[in-house]
XYZ file of C-alpha atoms in Angstrom:
533
model
C -10.516 19.976 -34.575
C -9.268 17.746 -37.407
C -6.296 15.642 -37.005
C -4.011 17.554 -39.400
C -4.832 20.474 -37.613
C -3.972 19.088 -34.223
C -0.778 17.638 -35.259
C 0.680 18.651 -38.922
C 3.556 16.272 -38.373
C 1.569 13.178 -37.757
C 1.467 10.463 -40.373
C -2.219 9.434 -40.352
C -3.160 6.205 -41.594
C -7.003 5.596 -41.633
C -9.851 4.485 -43.814
C -12.043 6.775 -45.266
C -14.917 5.346 -43.307
C -13.494 6.453 -39.887
C -16.466 7.237 -37.711
C -17.225 11.027 -37.182
C -15.842 12.173 -33.859
C -13.463 9.260 -33.361
C -10.084 11.353 -34.358
C -11.350 14.522 -32.392
C -11.687 12.240 -29.354
C -8.363 10.835 -29.789
C -6.537 14.536 -30.159
C -8.644 15.541 -27.148
C -7.092 12.442 -24.984
C -3.763 13.217 -26.285
C -3.733 16.652 -25.271
C -4.978 15.653 -21.930
C -2.098 13.158 -21.449
C 0.516 16.018 -22.367
C -1.172 18.334 -19.944
C -1.660 15.878 -17.401
C -5.677 17.069 -17.334
C -6.797 14.150 -15.071
C -10.393 15.232 -15.269
C -10.430 14.935 -19.052
C -8.645 11.861 -18.856
C -11.239 10.312 -16.668
C -13.991 11.545 -18.735
C -12.447 10.034 -21.728
C -12.266 6.596 -20.245
C -15.093 4.307 -20.146
C -16.661 4.270 -16.646
C -17.275 1.038 -14.894
C -15.552 -2.016 -13.708
C -14.320 -3.748 -17.053
C -12.162 -0.825 -18.282
C -8.452 -1.908 -18.759
C -5.397 -0.156 -18.839
C -1.955 -1.845 -19.171
C 1.762 -1.347 -19.664
C 4.944 -3.587 -19.305
C 4.648 -3.349 -15.484
C 0.832 -3.660 -14.502
C -2.820 -4.481 -15.591
C -5.534 -2.149 -14.141
C -8.954 -3.042 -14.199
C -11.697 -1.000 -13.650
C -12.149 3.010 -14.045
C -11.552 3.637 -10.405
C -8.251 2.021 -10.309
C -7.157 3.695 -13.664
C -8.256 6.946 -11.914
C -6.094 6.130 -8.984
C -3.120 5.323 -11.159
C -3.425 8.658 -12.711
C -3.460 10.534 -9.163
C 0.226 9.252 -9.127
C 1.367 10.847 -12.222
C 4.541 13.222 -11.590
C 4.707 14.523 -15.128
C 3.890 13.509 -18.608
C 7.006 13.532 -21.065
C 6.985 16.281 -23.653
C 6.702 13.966 -26.843
C 4.623 13.923 -30.222
C 2.635 11.456 -31.973
C 4.616 10.550 -35.071
C 2.072 7.927 -36.921
C -1.343 7.373 -35.938
C -3.039 4.078 -37.355
C -6.773 3.765 -37.082
C -8.771 0.434 -37.897
C -12.535 0.142 -37.623
C -13.844 -2.914 -36.210
C -17.372 -1.893 -35.759
C -19.546 1.310 -36.151
C -19.198 1.767 -32.514
C -15.546 -0.017 -31.943
C -12.359 1.334 -33.349
C -8.666 0.401 -32.727
C -6.063 3.116 -32.742
C -2.429 2.574 -32.450
C 0.147 5.728 -32.123
C 3.592 5.644 -32.363
C 5.072 8.290 -30.287
C 8.548 10.310 -30.140
C 10.501 12.340 -27.737
C 13.706 13.037 -28.752
C 15.446 9.559 -29.240
C 12.740 7.971 -27.122
C 9.697 6.146 -28.639
C 6.636 4.506 -27.524
C 3.521 2.919 -28.567
C 0.133 3.455 -27.443
C -2.891 1.172 -28.257
C -6.636 2.044 -27.515
C -9.904 0.304 -27.957
C -12.303 3.269 -28.480
C -16.117 2.536 -28.004
C -19.297 4.681 -28.819
C -21.646 5.053 -26.270
C -24.394 7.269 -27.212
C -22.780 10.257 -28.881
C -19.560 9.893 -26.865
C -16.335 8.117 -27.882
C -14.600 6.576 -24.687
C -11.568 4.440 -24.344
C -12.556 0.863 -23.249
C -9.067 -0.632 -23.085
C -5.406 0.943 -23.471
C -2.150 -0.653 -23.491
C 0.987 1.666 -23.209
C 4.426 0.332 -24.108
C 6.761 2.538 -21.975
C 9.348 4.475 -24.153
C 12.400 2.789 -25.249
C 15.232 5.409 -24.366
C 18.755 5.196 -25.709
C 21.518 5.386 -23.402
C 22.523 8.464 -25.400
C 19.407 9.967 -24.261
C 20.218 10.773 -20.892
C 18.723 9.997 -17.476
C 15.074 8.456 -17.042
C 12.033 10.374 -16.483
C 11.106 11.557 -13.220
C 9.156 9.348 -10.953
C 6.594 10.026 -8.224
C 8.415 11.112 -5.196
C 5.466 10.670 -2.932
C 5.874 6.980 -3.491
C 9.373 6.587 -4.069
C 12.653 8.083 -2.738
C 14.909 6.135 -5.432
C 13.956 3.826 -8.037
C 15.575 1.632 -10.829
C 15.336 -0.790 -13.684
C 15.776 -2.436 -11.301
C 17.675 -0.664 -8.528
C 19.047 -4.198 -7.171
C 19.212 -7.319 -9.386
C 18.183 -10.640 -8.189
C 21.091 -12.761 -7.061
C 19.868 -15.650 -8.999
C 16.966 -17.458 -10.181
C 14.555 -18.820 -7.639
C 10.796 -19.089 -6.525
C 10.564 -15.238 -6.732
C 11.358 -14.767 -10.428
C 9.730 -11.570 -12.022
C 8.793 -10.428 -8.413
C 9.530 -6.833 -8.331
C 9.703 -5.408 -4.649
C 9.385 -2.072 -3.109
C 11.394 -1.459 -0.188
C 10.194 0.716 2.708
C 12.892 3.465 3.522
C 13.854 1.923 6.935
C 15.692 -1.132 5.711
C 19.258 -1.442 4.563
C 19.846 -1.496 0.827
C 23.434 -2.123 -0.170
C 24.630 1.082 -2.023
C 21.775 3.164 -0.726
C 21.385 5.204 2.596
C 18.343 4.743 4.978
C 15.934 7.854 4.629
C 13.410 7.134 7.139
C 10.963 9.708 5.563
C 13.067 12.512 7.263
C 15.238 14.760 5.004
C 17.479 16.054 7.785
C 18.337 12.390 8.853
C 18.772 11.296 5.238
C 21.428 14.019 4.648
C 23.542 12.806 7.250
C 23.429 9.185 6.169
C 25.914 6.957 4.236
C 25.371 4.367 1.972
C 24.683 1.110 3.482
C 27.509 -1.458 3.146
C 25.118 -4.539 2.808
C 21.466 -5.246 2.579
C 19.277 -6.349 5.500
C 18.800 -9.946 5.796
C 15.219 -9.670 4.824
C 16.342 -7.835 1.494
C 18.934 -10.247 0.814
C 16.879 -13.300 1.330
C 14.376 -11.952 -1.355
C 17.263 -11.271 -3.660
C 18.393 -14.816 -3.321
C 15.266 -16.298 -4.081
C 15.133 -14.259 -7.325
C 13.258 -10.935 -6.791
C 14.374 -7.735 -7.914
C 14.445 -4.322 -5.828
C 12.453 -1.881 -7.989
C 13.162 1.062 -5.441
C 12.971 2.384 -2.037
C 9.623 3.327 -1.054
C 8.674 6.219 1.235
C 7.700 5.921 4.950
C 6.210 8.220 7.588
C 8.652 10.119 9.529
C 10.641 7.343 11.720
C 7.692 5.185 10.868
C 5.610 6.974 13.588
C 2.187 7.427 12.331
C -0.362 5.459 10.444
C -1.797 7.915 8.187
C 0.795 8.297 5.194
C 0.785 11.993 5.155
C 4.715 12.664 4.990
C 5.082 16.632 5.895
C 8.192 16.637 3.659
C 7.553 14.430 0.775
C 3.479 14.269 0.477
C 1.040 11.676 0.578
C 1.097 8.852 -1.635
C -1.811 7.935 -3.861
C -4.482 5.702 -2.966
C -5.461 3.946 -6.240
C -8.177 2.140 -4.720
C -9.920 5.293 -2.873
C -8.767 8.405 -4.783
C -8.609 11.488 -2.837
C -8.111 9.330 0.537
C -4.801 8.797 2.229
C -2.800 5.981 1.699
C -2.294 4.697 5.453
C 0.979 4.396 6.950
C 3.676 3.983 7.903
C 4.176 1.505 4.967
C 2.621 4.313 2.631
C 5.174 3.944 -0.131
C 5.309 0.274 -0.753
C 1.602 0.018 -0.122
C 0.867 2.574 -3.005
C 3.742 1.197 -5.006
C 1.687 -2.299 -4.834
C -1.718 -0.836 -5.479
C -0.578 1.096 -8.375
C 1.081 -2.020 -9.911
C 4.548 -0.839 -9.966
C 5.830 -3.752 -7.590
C 4.283 -6.837 -6.660
C 5.531 -6.838 -3.213
C 5.981 -4.214 -0.829
C 8.375 -4.811 2.129
C 7.777 -2.851 5.231
C 7.141 -3.048 8.863
C 4.525 -3.293 11.428
C 4.933 -1.931 14.775
C 1.102 -0.807 15.507
C -0.498 -1.242 12.271
C 1.860 0.133 9.550
C 1.117 -3.025 7.196
C -2.233 -3.828 8.226
C -3.631 -0.337 7.982
C -2.447 0.660 4.535
C -3.544 -2.718 3.318
C -7.054 -2.027 4.873
C -7.198 1.453 3.115
C -6.133 0.263 -0.234
C -7.330 -3.283 -0.509
C -4.538 -5.101 -0.324
C -3.169 -8.252 1.425
C -1.125 -7.314 4.172
C 0.937 -9.810 6.746
C 2.471 -8.416 10.167
C 4.581 -11.661 11.168
C 5.259 -13.172 14.312
C 7.404 -11.080 16.433
C 10.984 -12.195 15.996
C 10.351 -14.616 13.273
C 12.218 -12.643 10.785
C 15.566 -10.815 11.563
C 15.118 -7.012 12.146
C 18.773 -6.604 11.557
C 19.573 -3.721 9.196
C 15.937 -2.093 9.917
C 15.856 1.262 11.547
C 13.934 0.661 14.709
C 10.842 2.476 16.186
C 9.814 0.218 19.395
C 11.705 -3.088 19.337
C 9.347 -4.873 21.434
C 6.682 -4.573 18.569
C 8.586 -4.016 15.706
C 8.131 -6.816 12.801
C 8.955 -7.386 9.165
C 5.903 -7.578 6.977
C 4.805 -7.145 3.465
C 1.833 -6.155 1.316
C 0.622 -7.984 -1.986
C -2.313 -7.729 -4.292
C -3.379 -11.491 -3.214
C -2.772 -14.463 -0.944
C -0.732 -16.434 -3.261
C 1.853 -14.072 -3.746
C 2.155 -13.246 -0.011
C 2.478 -17.138 0.730
C 5.289 -17.461 -1.546
C 7.085 -14.366 0.046
C 6.276 -16.388 3.386
C 7.934 -19.430 2.242
C 10.874 -17.411 1.472
C 11.270 -15.405 4.567
C 9.622 -17.263 7.232
C 10.689 -20.474 9.026
C 8.871 -23.667 7.642
C 6.362 -24.398 10.507
C 6.122 -27.942 9.128
C 2.304 -27.831 8.975
C 0.556 -24.916 6.783
C -3.045 -26.099 8.156
C -4.175 -24.055 10.866
C -5.247 -26.470 13.807
C -8.072 -23.933 15.253
C -11.515 -24.982 16.764
C -12.782 -21.597 17.099
C -12.763 -17.750 15.772
C -12.776 -15.285 18.779
C -14.584 -12.398 18.321
C -14.158 -9.314 20.752
C -17.392 -7.236 20.895
C -15.449 -4.362 22.421
C -13.073 -4.077 19.928
C -15.473 -4.701 17.144
C -17.382 -1.497 18.320
C -14.562 0.996 17.663
C -15.391 0.368 14.037
C -17.639 2.699 12.112
C -20.936 1.546 11.744
C -21.003 0.421 8.393
C -17.604 -1.378 8.749
C -18.966 -2.940 11.633
C -21.976 -4.425 9.918
C -19.626 -5.634 6.978
C -17.456 -7.129 9.097
C -20.252 -9.011 10.983
C -21.993 -10.091 8.113
C -18.784 -11.521 6.458
C -17.736 -13.140 9.382
C -21.154 -14.712 9.934
C -21.258 -16.036 6.286
C -17.717 -17.381 6.245
C -18.581 -19.477 9.526
C -21.874 -20.501 8.188
C -20.054 -21.771 5.086
C -17.525 -23.426 7.033
C -14.430 -21.445 5.871
C -13.933 -20.094 9.170
C -14.362 -22.206 12.491
C -17.399 -21.489 14.630
C -17.455 -18.276 16.253
C -17.231 -17.555 19.936
C -17.475 -14.268 21.908
C -14.940 -13.435 24.744
C -15.677 -10.722 26.961
C -12.762 -7.842 27.182
C -13.899 -5.417 29.516
C -13.407 -1.708 28.404
C -11.131 -0.818 31.119
C -8.985 -3.501 30.410
C -8.577 -2.669 26.867
C -7.955 0.850 27.601
C -5.122 -0.256 30.257
C -3.629 -2.593 27.471
C -3.519 0.050 24.978
C -1.971 2.657 27.319
C 0.577 0.122 28.154
C 1.194 -0.511 24.675
C 1.250 3.127 23.734
C 3.871 3.855 26.752
C 6.417 1.274 25.934
C 6.125 1.905 22.073
C 6.759 5.700 22.781
C 9.425 5.381 25.331
C 11.413 2.914 22.942
C 10.831 5.313 20.159
C 12.509 8.074 22.137
C 15.292 5.835 23.302
C 15.970 4.769 19.543
C 15.765 8.555 18.084
C 15.308 11.255 21.022
C 19.033 12.217 20.818
C 19.003 12.847 17.088
C 15.584 14.596 17.284
C 16.781 16.841 20.334
C 19.854 17.756 18.186
C 17.726 18.765 15.166
C 14.949 21.084 16.480
C 12.372 21.634 13.572
C 13.236 18.309 11.659
C 10.022 16.654 11.732
C 6.378 17.848 10.749
C 4.175 19.156 13.410
C 2.168 15.721 14.060
C 5.135 13.357 14.578
C 6.992 16.056 16.392
C 4.219 16.310 18.892
C 4.215 12.260 19.458
C 7.907 12.476 19.985
C 7.408 15.491 22.264
C 5.124 13.371 24.598
C 7.339 10.265 24.354
C 10.312 12.145 25.819
C 8.274 12.884 28.937
C 7.809 9.075 29.840
C 10.021 8.073 32.631
C 11.978 4.998 32.982
C 9.594 3.780 35.889
C 6.396 4.530 33.874
C 8.029 2.238 30.869
C 8.796 -0.424 33.419
C 5.362 -0.679 34.826
C 3.713 -0.672 31.561
C 6.250 -3.464 30.380
C 4.671 -5.260 33.243
C 1.028 -4.883 32.050
C 1.925 -5.751 28.474
C 3.440 -9.190 29.687
C 0.018 -9.914 31.326
C -1.886 -8.778 28.122
C 0.601 -11.281 25.988
C -0.331 -14.019 28.371
C -4.133 -13.657 28.237
C -3.896 -13.135 24.466
C -2.035 -16.033 23.982
C -4.707 -18.157 26.004
C -7.515 -16.933 23.736
C -5.283 -17.464 20.563
C -4.173 -21.109 21.594
C -6.222 -23.528 18.937
C -8.142 -20.440 17.803
C -7.965 -17.383 15.462
C -9.029 -13.848 16.235
C -11.236 -11.880 13.651
C -11.329 -8.000 13.941
C -11.795 -5.109 11.643
C -8.166 -4.017 10.340
C -8.877 -0.456 10.850
C -11.764 1.453 12.479
C -12.881 2.673 9.034
C -12.075 3.096 5.317
C -9.318 5.760 4.398
C -9.970 9.181 5.701
C -10.260 12.114 3.086
C -6.676 13.819 2.013
C -8.292 17.141 3.336
C -9.539 15.779 6.639
C -8.462 17.753 9.600
C -5.717 16.932 11.957
C -8.247 16.123 14.577
C -10.489 13.691 12.546
C -7.204 11.812 11.329
C -6.042 11.718 14.856
C -9.434 10.268 16.039
C -9.104 7.652 13.395
C -5.672 6.826 14.316
C -6.836 6.528 18.044
C -9.570 3.890 17.680
C -7.466 1.903 14.974
C -4.668 1.525 17.340
C -6.602 -0.062 19.999
C -7.712 -2.568 17.611
C -4.060 -3.071 15.881
C -2.142 -3.054 19.253
C -3.543 -6.690 20.024
C -1.289 -8.210 17.574
C 1.721 -6.364 18.987
C 0.718 -7.301 22.486
C 0.481 -10.824 21.525
C 3.733 -11.018 19.304
C 1.123 -12.816 17.024
C 0.943 -12.720 13.211
C -1.989 -10.754 11.722
C -3.320 -10.829 8.202
C -5.371 -8.253 6.770
C -7.647 -9.355 3.612
C -9.663 -7.262 1.421
C -12.894 -8.676 2.391
C -14.742 -5.560 3.409
C -16.623 -2.553 1.980
C -17.736 0.606 3.397
C -21.198 2.016 2.676
C -19.574 4.230 0.029
C -18.014 1.094 -1.408
C -14.313 1.905 -0.217
C -12.119 -0.958 0.647
C -11.722 -2.074 4.379
C -9.974 -5.132 5.753
C -10.728 -8.042 7.795
C -7.912 -8.898 10.120
C -7.222 -12.482 11.335
C -4.845 -13.031 14.153
C -3.302 -16.578 14.789
C -1.261 -17.537 17.736
C 2.759 -17.007 17.380
C 4.267 -19.152 14.867
C 0.974 -19.947 12.669
C 2.172 -17.261 9.990
C 1.984 -20.023 7.241
C -1.374 -21.455 8.492
C -3.156 -18.120 8.390
C -2.078 -17.833 4.890
C -3.361 -21.145 4.001
C -6.463 -20.406 5.526
C -6.876 -17.074 3.926
C -6.551 -18.652 0.574
C -9.806 -20.391 0.827
C -11.417 -16.673 2.037
C -9.853 -14.898 -0.776
C -12.462 -13.613 -3.246
C -11.526 -12.499 -6.850
C -10.874 -8.687 -7.294
């Protein structure tokens, strides 16, 4: 179909020698944008790792990342191409610039089209986000699986500082002045009032020059690792389209992976930073227990709750750490060995376990990690530690939210509701006995971590498919929790790094645990391990 037939009102400025098929491909692409036809958009973007798509917020590299970004689209504005400019660079390369209009809003699309065989595909694209006059009314809708509230920004920086230009997605457990805390539960949100002041962690970021982009989704009361909220849906996973995002810091993780924020501020009780980092190919830090105030943060289990964050690289994570964490005075990790726990590694899927082993062996051989030493953790001991962790976590979760849940039957999705129902049956005596065992575990783990780092997979496998059965996801959760509970038991910092790949090429994390208080040192060490994306 010719360009004038496709859009009679468009002013076309194209040379006589415009290659055949180029304009037809452009209009097919534009129609797919308006229809949100993701299959056609995927087809019309050049396959491979070097395809580019950018806008005023993020640069996506590679066809897979761009396809994942499209899975986050809530809708495409109704608009028309008002002016189309075509410049032929070569017989197989054409630059196209389109000025768009949607009422009073205007935008600009720029695409580099390449001819491969007999097909025109987009090798690089840039979108200038529409300029909307105040008279044009409210902004376009946003992806509500990722965000509960969003702004431009939602909260401005207090002043200039080391985090200038950094946009933060805040997990919907933190107090943000002027906003209620939603906790991933609509019935809870409906009863909340706006917070008078922000949580200390949020205030510190604003004081360092960061801005709050928006309030990002969490699993219900943060009591999950999947990221599949029964009320708001599953945030996209651009690193593994069609797979779950990981929870409970699911919204902040997806916002960072999509390039809609540079930092995802979250919490980690039993893996809620590390698991989404692993699933989405991000850097995720769970900080030393108590190192950052949890005031103004809705609790799940206070014995294990920590503040943490997700980023796309170690450098950004370290910059945030310098703002939020106490200065330990020495950012080098004084470690002599890398501890490995075969019983824990055995919980990982075979391909992830193989990738983990190969990576650790290569890093130790290269001197980037200290020599590895195997430590025996008998299966029955691991199981007792895990049971104690789960018991204390569940008892504390019920103490925090049981009264409200009892008064609001049916307010939770089935999986989280079942978890809380089981928690309600734990007695004070059982909790006290479990606390004694967690104290023993903390002492033993502290001895192993003294002068050492512990390396384990961040999760038992790559992100499960969205259409996995509840039993499959629960099995993944159970195996992963046996890994992630170790940091909670130790009160230790844990850093998930995107250094592993599954057999299918999906991301998986390598997790380093350090002794309590060595958060900065872990990041310094990780900077030497990080590989370019």
